[in-house]
Every structure is written in structure tokens, then in C-alpha cells.
Short mmCIF file of C-alpha atoms in Angstrom, two decimals:
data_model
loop_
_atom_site.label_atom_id
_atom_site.label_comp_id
_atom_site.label_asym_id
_atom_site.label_seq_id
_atom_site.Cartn_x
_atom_site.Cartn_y
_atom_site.Cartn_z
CA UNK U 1 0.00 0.00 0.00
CA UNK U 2 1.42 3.41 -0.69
CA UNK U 3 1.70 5.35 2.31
CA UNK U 4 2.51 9.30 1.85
CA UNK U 5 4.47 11.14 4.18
CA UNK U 6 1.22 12.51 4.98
CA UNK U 7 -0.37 9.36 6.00
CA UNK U 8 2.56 8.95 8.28
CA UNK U 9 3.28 12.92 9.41
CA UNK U 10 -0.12 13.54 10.71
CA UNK U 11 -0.90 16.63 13.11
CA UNK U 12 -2.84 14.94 15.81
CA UNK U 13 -4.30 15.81 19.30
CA UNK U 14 -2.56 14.22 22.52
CA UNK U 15 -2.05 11.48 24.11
CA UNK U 16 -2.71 9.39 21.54
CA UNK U 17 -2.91 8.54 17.87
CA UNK U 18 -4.34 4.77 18.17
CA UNK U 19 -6.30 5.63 21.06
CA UNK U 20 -7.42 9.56 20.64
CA UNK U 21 -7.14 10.82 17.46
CA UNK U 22 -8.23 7.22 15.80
CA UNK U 23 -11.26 7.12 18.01
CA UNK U 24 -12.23 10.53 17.17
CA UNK U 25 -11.72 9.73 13.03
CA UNK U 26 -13.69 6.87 13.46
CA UNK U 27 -16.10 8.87 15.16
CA UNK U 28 -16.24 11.34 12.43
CA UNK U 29 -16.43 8.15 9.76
CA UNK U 30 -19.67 6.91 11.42
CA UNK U 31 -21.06 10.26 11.64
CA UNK U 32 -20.78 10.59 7.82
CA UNK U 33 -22.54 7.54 7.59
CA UNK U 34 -24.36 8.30 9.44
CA UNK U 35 -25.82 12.09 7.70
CA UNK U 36 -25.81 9.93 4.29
CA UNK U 37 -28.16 7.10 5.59
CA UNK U 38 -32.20 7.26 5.74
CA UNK U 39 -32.85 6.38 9.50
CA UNK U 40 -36.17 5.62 10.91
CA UNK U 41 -38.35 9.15 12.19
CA UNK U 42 -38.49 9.79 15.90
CA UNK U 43 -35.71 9.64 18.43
CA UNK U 44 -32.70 8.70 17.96
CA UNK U 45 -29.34 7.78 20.07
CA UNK U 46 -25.75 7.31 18.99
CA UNK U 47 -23.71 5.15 21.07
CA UNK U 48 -20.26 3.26 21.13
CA UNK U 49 -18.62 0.87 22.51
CA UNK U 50 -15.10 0.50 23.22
CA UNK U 51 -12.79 -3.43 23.05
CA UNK U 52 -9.57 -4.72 24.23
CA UNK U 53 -6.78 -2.34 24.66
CA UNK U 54 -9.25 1.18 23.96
CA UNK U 55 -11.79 -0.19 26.55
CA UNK U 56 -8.41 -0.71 29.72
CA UNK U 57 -7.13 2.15 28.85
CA UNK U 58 -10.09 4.49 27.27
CA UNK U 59 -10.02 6.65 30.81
CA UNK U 60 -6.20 7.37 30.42
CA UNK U 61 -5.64 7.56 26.86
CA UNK U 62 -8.57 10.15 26.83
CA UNK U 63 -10.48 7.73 24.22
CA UNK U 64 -13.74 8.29 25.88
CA UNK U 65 -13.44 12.12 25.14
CA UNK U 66 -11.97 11.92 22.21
CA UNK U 67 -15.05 9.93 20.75
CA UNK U 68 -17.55 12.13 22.06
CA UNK U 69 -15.75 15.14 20.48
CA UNK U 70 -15.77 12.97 17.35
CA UNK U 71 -19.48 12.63 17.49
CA UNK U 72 -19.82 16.04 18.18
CA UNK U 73 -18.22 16.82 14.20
CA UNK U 74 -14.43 17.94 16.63
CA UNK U 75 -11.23 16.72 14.32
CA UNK U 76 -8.14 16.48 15.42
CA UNK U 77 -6.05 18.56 12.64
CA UNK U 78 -8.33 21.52 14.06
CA UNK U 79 -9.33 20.20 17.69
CA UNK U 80 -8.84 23.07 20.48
CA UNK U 81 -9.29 21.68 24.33
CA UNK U 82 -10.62 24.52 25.77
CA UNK U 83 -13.18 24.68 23.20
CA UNK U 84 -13.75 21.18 23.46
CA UNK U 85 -14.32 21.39 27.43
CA UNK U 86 -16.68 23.98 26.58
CA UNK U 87 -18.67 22.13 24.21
CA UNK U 88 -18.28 18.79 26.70
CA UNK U 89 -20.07 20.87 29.14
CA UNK U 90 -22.43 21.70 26.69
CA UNK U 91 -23.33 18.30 25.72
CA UNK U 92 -23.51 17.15 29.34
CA UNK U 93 -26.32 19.66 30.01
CA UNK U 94 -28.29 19.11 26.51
CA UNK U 95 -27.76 15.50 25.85
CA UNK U 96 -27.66 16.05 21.95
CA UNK U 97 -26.09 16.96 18.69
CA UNK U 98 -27.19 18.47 15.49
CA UNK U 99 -26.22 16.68 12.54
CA UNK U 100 -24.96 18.47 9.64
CA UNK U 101 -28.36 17.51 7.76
CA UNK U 102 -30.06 19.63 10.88
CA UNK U 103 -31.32 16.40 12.77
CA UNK U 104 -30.98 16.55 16.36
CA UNK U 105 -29.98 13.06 17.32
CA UNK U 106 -29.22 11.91 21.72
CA UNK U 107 -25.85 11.67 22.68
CA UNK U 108 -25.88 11.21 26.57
CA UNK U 109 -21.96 11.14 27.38
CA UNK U 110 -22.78 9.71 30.67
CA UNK U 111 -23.46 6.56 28.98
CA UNK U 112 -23.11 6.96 24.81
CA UNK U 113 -19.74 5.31 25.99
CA UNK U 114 -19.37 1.52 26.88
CA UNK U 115 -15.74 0.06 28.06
CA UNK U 116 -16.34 -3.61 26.98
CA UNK U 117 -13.33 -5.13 29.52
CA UNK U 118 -12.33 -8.38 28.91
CA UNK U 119 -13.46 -8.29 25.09
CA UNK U 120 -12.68 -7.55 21.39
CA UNK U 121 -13.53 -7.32 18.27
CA UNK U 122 -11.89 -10.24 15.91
CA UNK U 123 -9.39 -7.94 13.82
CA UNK U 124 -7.10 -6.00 16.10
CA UNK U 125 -6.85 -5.04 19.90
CA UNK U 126 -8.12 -1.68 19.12
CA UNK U 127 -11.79 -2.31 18.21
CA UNK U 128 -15.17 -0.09 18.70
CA UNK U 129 -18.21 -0.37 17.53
CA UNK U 130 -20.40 3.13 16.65
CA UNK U 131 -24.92 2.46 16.96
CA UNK U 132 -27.46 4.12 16.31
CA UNK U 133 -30.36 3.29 18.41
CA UNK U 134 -34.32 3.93 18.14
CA UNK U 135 -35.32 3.39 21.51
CA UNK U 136 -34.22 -0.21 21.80
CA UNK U 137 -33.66 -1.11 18.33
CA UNK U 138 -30.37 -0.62 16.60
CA UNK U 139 -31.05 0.81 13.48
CA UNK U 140 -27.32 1.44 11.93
CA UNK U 141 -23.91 0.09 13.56
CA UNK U 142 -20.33 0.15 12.04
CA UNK U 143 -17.11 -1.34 13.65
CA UNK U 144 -13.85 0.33 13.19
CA UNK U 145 -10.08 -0.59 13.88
CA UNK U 146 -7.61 2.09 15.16
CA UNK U 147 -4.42 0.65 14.03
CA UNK U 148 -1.85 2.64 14.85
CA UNK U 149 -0.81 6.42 14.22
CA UNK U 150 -4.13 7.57 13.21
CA UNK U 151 -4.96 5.26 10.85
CA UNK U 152 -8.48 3.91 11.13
CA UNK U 153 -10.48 0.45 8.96
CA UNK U 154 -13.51 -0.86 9.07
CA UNK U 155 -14.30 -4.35 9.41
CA UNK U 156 -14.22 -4.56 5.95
CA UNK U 157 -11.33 -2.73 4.88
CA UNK U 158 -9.07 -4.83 7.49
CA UNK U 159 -10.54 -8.29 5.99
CA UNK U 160 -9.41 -6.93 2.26
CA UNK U 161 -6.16 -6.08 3.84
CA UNK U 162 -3.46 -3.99 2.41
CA UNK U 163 -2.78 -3.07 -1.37
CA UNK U 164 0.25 -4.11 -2.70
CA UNK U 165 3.31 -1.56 -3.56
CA UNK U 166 3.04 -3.37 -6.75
CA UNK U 167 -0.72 -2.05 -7.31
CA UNK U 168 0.39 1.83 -6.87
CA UNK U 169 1.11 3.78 -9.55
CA UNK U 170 4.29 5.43 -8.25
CA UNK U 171 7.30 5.05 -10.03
CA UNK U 172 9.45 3.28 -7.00
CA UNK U 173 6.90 0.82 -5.63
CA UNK U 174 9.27 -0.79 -2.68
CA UNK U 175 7.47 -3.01 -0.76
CA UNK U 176 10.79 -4.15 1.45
CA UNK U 177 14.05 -2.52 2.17
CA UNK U 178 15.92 -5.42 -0.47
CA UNK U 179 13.44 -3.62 -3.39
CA UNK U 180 14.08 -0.30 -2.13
CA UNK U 181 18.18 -0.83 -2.10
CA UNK U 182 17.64 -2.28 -5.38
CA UNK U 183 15.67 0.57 -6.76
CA UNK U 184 17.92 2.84 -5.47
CA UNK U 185 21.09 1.31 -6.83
CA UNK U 186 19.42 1.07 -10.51
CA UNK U 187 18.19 4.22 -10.35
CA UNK U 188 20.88 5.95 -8.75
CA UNK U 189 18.78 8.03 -6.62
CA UNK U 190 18.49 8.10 -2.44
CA UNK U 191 15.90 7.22 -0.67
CA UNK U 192 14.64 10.30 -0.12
CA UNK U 193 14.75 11.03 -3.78
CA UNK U 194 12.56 7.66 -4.52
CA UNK U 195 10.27 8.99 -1.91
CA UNK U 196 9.72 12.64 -3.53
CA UNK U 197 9.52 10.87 -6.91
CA UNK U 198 6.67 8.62 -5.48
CA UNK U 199 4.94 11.55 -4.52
CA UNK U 200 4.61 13.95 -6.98
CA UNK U 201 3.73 10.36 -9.20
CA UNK U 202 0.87 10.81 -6.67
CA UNK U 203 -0.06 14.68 -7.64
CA UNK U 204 0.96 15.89 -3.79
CA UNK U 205 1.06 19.26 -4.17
CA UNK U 206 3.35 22.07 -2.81
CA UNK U 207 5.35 18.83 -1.23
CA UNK U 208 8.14 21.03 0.36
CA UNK U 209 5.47 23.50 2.03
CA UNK U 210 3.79 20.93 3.08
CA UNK U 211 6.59 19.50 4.46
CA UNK U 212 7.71 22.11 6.16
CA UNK U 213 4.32 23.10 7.70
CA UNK U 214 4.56 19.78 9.12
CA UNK U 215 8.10 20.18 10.78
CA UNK U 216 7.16 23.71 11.86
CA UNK U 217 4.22 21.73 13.93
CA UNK U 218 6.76 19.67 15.25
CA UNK U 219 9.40 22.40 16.41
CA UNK U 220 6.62 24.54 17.69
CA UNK U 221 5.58 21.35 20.08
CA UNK U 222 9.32 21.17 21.06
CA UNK U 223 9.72 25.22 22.18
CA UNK U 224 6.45 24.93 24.35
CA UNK U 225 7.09 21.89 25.67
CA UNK U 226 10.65 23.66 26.49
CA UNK U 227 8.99 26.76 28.01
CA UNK U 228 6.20 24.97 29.95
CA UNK U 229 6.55 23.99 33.69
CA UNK U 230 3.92 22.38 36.10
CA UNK U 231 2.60 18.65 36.70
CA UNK U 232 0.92 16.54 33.87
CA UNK U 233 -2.96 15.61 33.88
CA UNK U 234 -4.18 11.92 34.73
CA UNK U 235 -3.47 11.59 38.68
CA UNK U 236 0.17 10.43 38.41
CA UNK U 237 1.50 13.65 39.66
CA UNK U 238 4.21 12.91 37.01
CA UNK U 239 6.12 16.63 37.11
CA UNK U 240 7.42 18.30 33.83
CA UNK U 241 10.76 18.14 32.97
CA UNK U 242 11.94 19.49 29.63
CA UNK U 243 12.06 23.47 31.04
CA UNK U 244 13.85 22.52 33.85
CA UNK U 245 16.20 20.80 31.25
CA UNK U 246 16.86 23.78 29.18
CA UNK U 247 17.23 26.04 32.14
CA UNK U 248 20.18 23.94 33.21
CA UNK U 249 21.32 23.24 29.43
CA UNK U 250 21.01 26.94 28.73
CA UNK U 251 22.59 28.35 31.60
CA UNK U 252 25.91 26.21 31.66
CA UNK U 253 25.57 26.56 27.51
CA UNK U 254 29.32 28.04 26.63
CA UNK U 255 30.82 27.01 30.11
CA UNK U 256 34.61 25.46 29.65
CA UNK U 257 33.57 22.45 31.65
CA UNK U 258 30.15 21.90 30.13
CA UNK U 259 30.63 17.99 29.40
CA UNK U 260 30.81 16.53 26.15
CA UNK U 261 27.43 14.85 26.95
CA UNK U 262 25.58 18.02 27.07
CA UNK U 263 24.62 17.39 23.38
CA UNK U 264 22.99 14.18 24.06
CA UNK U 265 21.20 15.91 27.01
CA UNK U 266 19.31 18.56 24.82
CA UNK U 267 18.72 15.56 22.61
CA UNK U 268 16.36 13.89 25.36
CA UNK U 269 15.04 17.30 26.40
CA UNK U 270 14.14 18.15 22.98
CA UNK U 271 11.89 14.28 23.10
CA UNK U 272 10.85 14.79 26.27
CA UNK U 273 9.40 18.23 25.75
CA UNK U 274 7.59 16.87 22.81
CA UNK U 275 5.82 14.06 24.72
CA UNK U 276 5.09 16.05 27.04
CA UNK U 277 3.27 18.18 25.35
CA UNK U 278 1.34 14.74 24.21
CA UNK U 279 0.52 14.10 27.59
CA UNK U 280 -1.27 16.99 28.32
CA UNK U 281 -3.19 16.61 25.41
CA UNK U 282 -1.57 18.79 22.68
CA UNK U 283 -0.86 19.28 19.47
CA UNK U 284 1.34 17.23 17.89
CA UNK U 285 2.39 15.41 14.84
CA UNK U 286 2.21 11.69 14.60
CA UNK U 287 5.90 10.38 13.80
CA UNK U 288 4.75 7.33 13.48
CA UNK U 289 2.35 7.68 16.52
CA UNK U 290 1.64 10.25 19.03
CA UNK U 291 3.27 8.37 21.87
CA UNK U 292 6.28 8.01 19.88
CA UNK U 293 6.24 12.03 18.74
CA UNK U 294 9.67 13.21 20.23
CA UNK U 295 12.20 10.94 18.93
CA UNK U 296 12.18 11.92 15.13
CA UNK U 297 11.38 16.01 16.05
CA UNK U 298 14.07 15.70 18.81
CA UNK U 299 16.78 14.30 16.14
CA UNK U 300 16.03 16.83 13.38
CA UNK U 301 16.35 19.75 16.07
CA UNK U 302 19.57 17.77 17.53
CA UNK U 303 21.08 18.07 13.49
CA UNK U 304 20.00 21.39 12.90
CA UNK U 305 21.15 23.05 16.32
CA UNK U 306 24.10 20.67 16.71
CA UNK U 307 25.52 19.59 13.90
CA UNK U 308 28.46 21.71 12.14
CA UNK U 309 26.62 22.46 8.62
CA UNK U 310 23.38 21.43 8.97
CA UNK U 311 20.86 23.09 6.97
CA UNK U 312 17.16 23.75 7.25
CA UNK U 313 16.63 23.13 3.61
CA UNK U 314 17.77 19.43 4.43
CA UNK U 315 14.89 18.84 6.70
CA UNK U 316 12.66 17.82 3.66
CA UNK U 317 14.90 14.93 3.02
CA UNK U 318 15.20 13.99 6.19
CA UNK U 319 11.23 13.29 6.97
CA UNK U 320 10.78 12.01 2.95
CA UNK U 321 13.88 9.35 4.65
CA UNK U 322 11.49 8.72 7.74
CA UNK U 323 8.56 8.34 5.48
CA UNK U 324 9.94 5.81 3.45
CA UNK U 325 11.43 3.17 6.04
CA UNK U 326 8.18 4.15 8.59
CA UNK U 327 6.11 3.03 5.68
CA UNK U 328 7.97 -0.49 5.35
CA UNK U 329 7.72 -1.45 8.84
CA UNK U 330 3.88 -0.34 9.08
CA UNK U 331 3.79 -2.19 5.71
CA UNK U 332 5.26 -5.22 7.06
CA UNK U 333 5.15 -5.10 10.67
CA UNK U 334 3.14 -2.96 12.89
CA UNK U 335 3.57 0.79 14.09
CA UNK U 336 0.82 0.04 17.05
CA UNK U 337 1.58 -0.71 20.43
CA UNK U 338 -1.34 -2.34 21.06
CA UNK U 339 -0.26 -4.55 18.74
CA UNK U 340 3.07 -5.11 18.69
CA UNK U 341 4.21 -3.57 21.92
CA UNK U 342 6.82 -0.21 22.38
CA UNK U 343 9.23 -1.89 19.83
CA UNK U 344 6.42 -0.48 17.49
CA UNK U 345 6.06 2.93 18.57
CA UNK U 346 9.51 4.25 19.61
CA UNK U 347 11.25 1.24 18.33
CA UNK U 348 10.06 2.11 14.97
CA UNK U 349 10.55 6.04 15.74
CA UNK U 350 14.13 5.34 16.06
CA UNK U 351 14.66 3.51 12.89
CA UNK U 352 12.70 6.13 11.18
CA UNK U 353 15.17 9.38 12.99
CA UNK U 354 18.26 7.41 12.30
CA UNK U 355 17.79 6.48 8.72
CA UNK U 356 16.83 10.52 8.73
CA UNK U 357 20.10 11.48 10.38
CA UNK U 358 22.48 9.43 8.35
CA UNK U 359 21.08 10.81 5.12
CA UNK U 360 21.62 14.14 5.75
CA UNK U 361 25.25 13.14 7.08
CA UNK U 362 26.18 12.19 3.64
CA UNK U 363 25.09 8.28 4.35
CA UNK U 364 24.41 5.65 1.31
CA UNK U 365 21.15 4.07 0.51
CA UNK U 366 23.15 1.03 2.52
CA UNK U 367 24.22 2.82 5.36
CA UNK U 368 20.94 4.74 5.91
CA UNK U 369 19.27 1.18 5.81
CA UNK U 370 21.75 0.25 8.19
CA UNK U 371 20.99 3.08 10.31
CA UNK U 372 17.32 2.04 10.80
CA UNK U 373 17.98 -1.83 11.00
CA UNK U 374 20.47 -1.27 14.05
CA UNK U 375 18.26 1.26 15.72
CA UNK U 376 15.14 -1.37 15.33
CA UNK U 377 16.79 -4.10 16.35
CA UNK U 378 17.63 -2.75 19.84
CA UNK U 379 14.41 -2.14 20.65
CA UNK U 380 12.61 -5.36 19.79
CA UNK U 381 10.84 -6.96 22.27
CA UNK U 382 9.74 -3.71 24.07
CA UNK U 383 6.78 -3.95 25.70
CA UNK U 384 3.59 -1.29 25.77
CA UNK U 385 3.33 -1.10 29.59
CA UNK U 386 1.67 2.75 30.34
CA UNK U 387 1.24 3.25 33.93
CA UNK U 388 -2.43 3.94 34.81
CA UNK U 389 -2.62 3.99 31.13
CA UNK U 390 -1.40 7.24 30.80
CA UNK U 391 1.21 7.97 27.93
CA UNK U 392 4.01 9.77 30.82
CA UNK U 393 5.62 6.87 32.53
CA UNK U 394 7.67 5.38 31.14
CA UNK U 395 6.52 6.68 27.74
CA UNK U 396 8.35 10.59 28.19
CA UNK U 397 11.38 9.02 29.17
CA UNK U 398 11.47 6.15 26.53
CA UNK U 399 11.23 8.92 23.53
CA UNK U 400 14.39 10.33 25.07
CA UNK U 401 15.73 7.16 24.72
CA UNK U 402 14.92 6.50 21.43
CA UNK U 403 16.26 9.51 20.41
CA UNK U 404 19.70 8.81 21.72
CA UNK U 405 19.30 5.11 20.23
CA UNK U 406 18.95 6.54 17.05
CA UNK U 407 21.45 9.12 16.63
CA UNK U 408 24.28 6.48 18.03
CA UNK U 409 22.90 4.19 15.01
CA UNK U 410 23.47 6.68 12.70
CA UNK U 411 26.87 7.74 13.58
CA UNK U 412 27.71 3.74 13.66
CA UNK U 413 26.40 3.34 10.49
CA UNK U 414 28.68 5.87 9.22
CA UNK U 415 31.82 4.35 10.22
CA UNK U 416 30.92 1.64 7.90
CA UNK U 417 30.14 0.45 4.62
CA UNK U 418 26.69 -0.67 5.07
CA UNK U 419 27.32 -4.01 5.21
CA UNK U 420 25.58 -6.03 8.01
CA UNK U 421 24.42 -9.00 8.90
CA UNK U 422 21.17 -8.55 10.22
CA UNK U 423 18.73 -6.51 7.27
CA UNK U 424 16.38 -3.73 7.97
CA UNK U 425 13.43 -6.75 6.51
CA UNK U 426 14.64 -9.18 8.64
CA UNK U 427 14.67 -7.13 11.91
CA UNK U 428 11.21 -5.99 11.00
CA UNK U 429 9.73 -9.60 10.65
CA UNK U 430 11.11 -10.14 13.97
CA UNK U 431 9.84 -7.01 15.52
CA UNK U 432 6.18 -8.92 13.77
CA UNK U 433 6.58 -12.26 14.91
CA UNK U 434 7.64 -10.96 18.36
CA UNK U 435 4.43 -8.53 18.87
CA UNK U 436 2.51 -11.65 18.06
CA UNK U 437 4.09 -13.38 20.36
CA UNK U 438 3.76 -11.44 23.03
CA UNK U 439 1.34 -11.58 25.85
CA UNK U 440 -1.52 -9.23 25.40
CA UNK U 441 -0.53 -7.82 28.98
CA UNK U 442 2.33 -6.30 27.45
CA UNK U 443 0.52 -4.87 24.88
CA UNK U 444 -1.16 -1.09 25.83
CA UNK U 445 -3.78 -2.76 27.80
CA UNK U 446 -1.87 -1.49 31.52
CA UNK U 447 -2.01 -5.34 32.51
CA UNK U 448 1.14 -5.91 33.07
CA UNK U 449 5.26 -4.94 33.55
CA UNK U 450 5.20 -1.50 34.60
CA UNK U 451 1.69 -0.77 34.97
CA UNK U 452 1.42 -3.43 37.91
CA UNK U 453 4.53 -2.95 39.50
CA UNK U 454 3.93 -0.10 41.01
CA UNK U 455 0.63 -0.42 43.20
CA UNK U 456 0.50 2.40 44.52
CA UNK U 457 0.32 4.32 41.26
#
């Protein structure tokens, strides 16, 4: 399936892209349907309910808002919390929403929302179910699959399953990283190169501005998160960090015994002050998902505030580079925890921000590959374990991580030739057949590892 950089760079609404901003497109979906169907006269009710993973952690994921903003017509590329806490309060006094067609239809958000525990939907972990009821009849219903960094299927569309590159009508239709190399090497081109090709193939207009918009998202999220202080939502008490960070990064910034470290210590700030932001709920961009956000921002601020000749006109390539090896792991793999685990998320983040880093450090098609295989491949097995179900512990810390993991892969990479022995396809099969493996505990339902060691959270 061709994936854009759009389809992966998506500006989203905290603290999460499977779990918020899915919900609230599927949301939207049904309530198309739901305009463009004839429904019965007389009352009328809209209702959802909520499996596996989104039902244990709807509360702390904010999935239960985020689908009632969804009915109420909110989206995230243009969602605003205070205005949605307005309109919340709104709807808990009135009960109802008015279609576009004009129809007033019941939406009672004391109960519109069911958290089926203990069940889901055949498909995926992250399965919901939109109704419309008359009285006690259900009179339309559609089931939807958030799978991962916004992305959202029906029932349907995940039986057909996904195109293949083959199908697309791009000129460089790489379906694995071996068909990529080897389109590259024929071709001549780089990665990023195919990538831009691929797109304008696809009439994407103004690619560069739109690129850009979408990094200027992402560096706006980084200087608030930087410049914001106080304690995180949820009931964790989890205290932000990233301004303290670049208060003490700032002021010893020059100093003759400022350690050679301090570089990789803006680099976690820079991720942390992005997920941060994500935590409380704001606006970020989905890189691949919201609770992986900071590592590929973080990286492309680290290069262009850190690195001797870096260049903002590079930052194009770099995200067209993250595009293009994001799109074979969600291709092949999985970019959802609830599906695969962390080794998804920020595992996948990091393969994406290294491949990014090397190519703008002169890397080959082989080395950037490289780049993302060894950054992968030491995060697989990482679970999904969100205390409380929140996306702050250890999610924050884990971007900074993941940031650091991927700029050491690049730099390694460069020291060689590209030649490995473990490929980018094969660490990605493994990162798939481990996420299957692994216990659903493990897997962004707050069951297990971190989430239960710590009762008293």
C-alpha cells in the first residue's frame, strides 16, 4: 500500500494517535454515515462501545473524550481543548447533537460510551463499535479498527487487507528494504529522492510546504514543551521536565567544563518536551504515533542546532527518509503498540530518525538502511506497559531514549560500509513475529510490567 508522508506525518491531538485521534476519526467516519443514511423518524441515540486495549485504557488515553468530540463533528487537525471542554459541558447539560443535515440526534456522554473489559472485536486489539439506536432497536452500527498512528479500517477494509506496492502507480513501488536498495542502486537516486519521486507520481502538491508546515508543527511542540513547567494531567503527579532541562542546558551553555554529553542531554530534552506536550493533550504530529512524537522532532532539532553544517533546507529529506522506512515497517510489521508492543512505537521512531540522520550526514542508501535496522533491532521486544494507562511513565522518558538510540545508530552506520548482517526486513519480521508473540498484557492494555509494578500508582 502506498503510504505518503502525509499518511505517516499527521498533526494529531494528545495522548494518543491509536487511542485519541483514531477514536475521534472513526467517530467522524460513522457520523458521515451516518448524515448519508435514511434512518427511521423519531428519536434517535448514537452510542459506542469501546474493546480490548481502547476499553483498559479508554479513561487514560482520553479515548472516551476523544469519541464524544468525534461525534460532536471535533477533528483532530483543528481540535482546540478549551473549546472542546466547553462544548463537553455543553453536551452534558443538553444531551444532543445536530447533525450536519439539521437532525438533532441523543448523545448522553454519561453513557453513549461503553468500556467492553475483557473483550474484542476479531481484527485488532483496538476495536469499537459506533450504533445508532431507536429506543431499543439498533437501526445502523459500524465497527472500526484504530491501528496505529491515526490510521483507522472498518471491518471490511481490514478483511481486504493492504494493497500491494506493486498495485500503486508510483514510479518506486518498494514493498521491502531489499526492493528499495535495489531501486535505489538502478536508479541511482536516495531514498529520499525515490520517496519525492513517489509523490509527486501521486499529484501531492506544494510537497516542500507541506513539508515544512509539518516540521514547523513539530518544532513549535518542542519550544512549548521547552517553556512549559507544572505537573501533567491523569493523577500520576508525574512533574514536567523538559524546562527545567533547558534552564540547566542553557545556563551552563558556553561554560569550559560543560561535558561533552551536554549534546545528548538537549537531545532527550528536545523528546521529552515533545511528549510532554502529548501528555497533556496537545498538538502534535504523529511520527509514526503520538506516543512516539519526540524521537524523530528531537533528532532533526539535535542536526540542525548541533551539527556543524546542517541546513534547514535538508529537513525535507530527512522526513521524505522517515517516510519511506516508517512506511515499510507499518507495511510489514506494525507501528501500534497495542499490537506489537513499544518496539512499534519508539522502536520504529528510532529507525525512522536514524535512517533521517544518516542521510543528511552524507550516508548511502546502505548505510541509511543500516541506520534504521540497528536502531530497530535494539528495541525489539519492548513492551507497551503505560502506567495507569497514561502515555508519561515510562513513555516521556522512553522517547528520550529512542532519540539517543537513534542518533548512536546513525553515527555507527557511518563508520561503515553498510554491510551487516542482520537486514532492515529481517529485523522488522522479527519485531512482527515478536508482537505476536507477546502476551496481550504487554501490549497497551496497563495489565502488566510497569503498569502493575507499582501499586501504589
Amino acid at each position: 500500500m502506498f503510504l505518503s508522508i502525509f499518511d505517516i506525518f499527521k498533526v494529531s491531538v494528545g495522548p494518543s494517535s491509536s487511542h485519541t485521534m483514531g477514536p475521534m476519526l472513526a467517530a467522524g467516519r460513522f457520523l458521515d454515515q451516518v448524515v448519508g443514511s435514511e434512518l427511521p423518524a423519531g428519536p434517535l441515540a448514537l452510542g459506542c462501545r469501546l474493546y480490548g486495549s481502547l476499553a483498559y485504557t479508554g479513561e487514560g488515553h482520553g479515548t472516551v473524550r476523544a469519541v464524544l468530540c468525534g461525534l460532536m463533528g471535533m477533528r483532530p487537525e483543528s481540535y482546540d481543548r478549551e473549546a472542546a471542554t466547553i462544548a463537553l459541558d455543553e453536551l452534558a447539560s443538553n444531551g444532543a447533537v445536530r447533525l450536519r443535515n439539521g437532525r438533532v440526534v441523543g448523545l448522553d456522554p454519561r453513557t453513549a460510551v461503553a468500556l467492553a473489559k475483557g473483550e474484542r472485536l476479531p481484527a485488532h486489539p483496538n476495536g469499537m463499535t459506533f450504533s445508532v439506536r431507536a429506543g431499543n432497536t439498533e437501526v445502523l452500527a459500524e465497527s472500526y479498527y484504530s491501528v496505529g498512528g491515526g490510521f483507522v479500517l472498518t471491518a471490511a477494509e481490514m478483511e481486504a487487507g493492504p494493497g500491494k506496492p506493486q498495485d500503486q502507480d508510483v514510479p518506486y513501488p518498494f514493498g521491502t528494504a531489499v526492493e528499495m536498495l535495489a531501486m535505489g542502486e538502478d536508479s541511482g537516486l536516495s531514498i529520499a529522492a525515490m520517496k519525492r519521486a513517489n509523490e509527486v507520481a501521486r499529484g501531492t502538491d506544494d510537497l516542500d510546504g507541506r513539508i515544512v508546515a509539518i516540521w514547523d508543527v513539530m518544532n513549535r511542540c518542542i519550544d512549548r514543551g521547552l517553556s512549559t513547567g507544572g505537573t501533567l494531567p491523569g493523577g500520576l503527579n508525574v512533574k514536567r521536565r523538559a524546562m527545567g532541562l533547558n534552564e540547566k542546558l542553557t545556563a551552563r551553555a558556553g561554560a569550559n567544563d560543560a561535558p561533552l554529553h551536554s549534546a545528548v542531554d538537549w537531545l532527550q530534552a528536545y523528546a521529552m518536551a515533545v511528549n510532554e506536550e502529548n501528555a497533556a493533550g496537545g498538538q502534535v504530529v504523529t511520527a509514526p504515533t503520538n506516543g512516539a512524537a519526540g524521537v524523530i522532532p528531537a533528532v532533526i532539532r539535535y542536526y540542525l542546532d548541533l551539527v556543524p553544517g546542517a541546513s534547514p533546507a535538508r529537513v525535507p529529506e530527512m522526513l521524505l527518509t522517515a517516510a519511506a522506512i516508517g512506511g515499510l515497517i507499518k507495511y510489514n510489521a506494525s507501528i501500534s503498540g497495542a499490537e506489537v508492543g513499544c518496539q512499534g512505537e519508539v522502536g520504529s521512531a528510532s529507525a525512522m530518525a536514524a535512517a533521517a540522520l544518516c542521510a543528511v550526514l552524507g550516508g548511502t542508501n546502505a548505510q541509511i538502511e543500516n541506520a534504521a535496522e540497528i536502531a530497530l533491532e535494539h528495541h525489539l521486544g519492548m513492551t507497551c506497559d503505560p502506567i495507569r494507562g497514561l502515555v508519561q511513565v515510562p513513555c516521556i522518558e522512553r522517547n528520550g531514549m529512542g532519540s539517543v538510540k537513534a542518533v548512536a545508530a546513525a553515527s555507527l552506520a557511518m563508520l561503515g560500509d553498510g554491510q551487516h548482517i542482520v537486514p532492515l526486513d529481517a529485523a522488522i519480521e522479527t519485531m512482527r513475529q515478536t508482537g505476536r508473540d507477546m502476551d496481550e498484557r504487554y501490549k497497551e492494555t496497563s495489565l502488566g510490567g510497569l503498569s502493575v509494578s507499582l501499586p501504589e500508582c
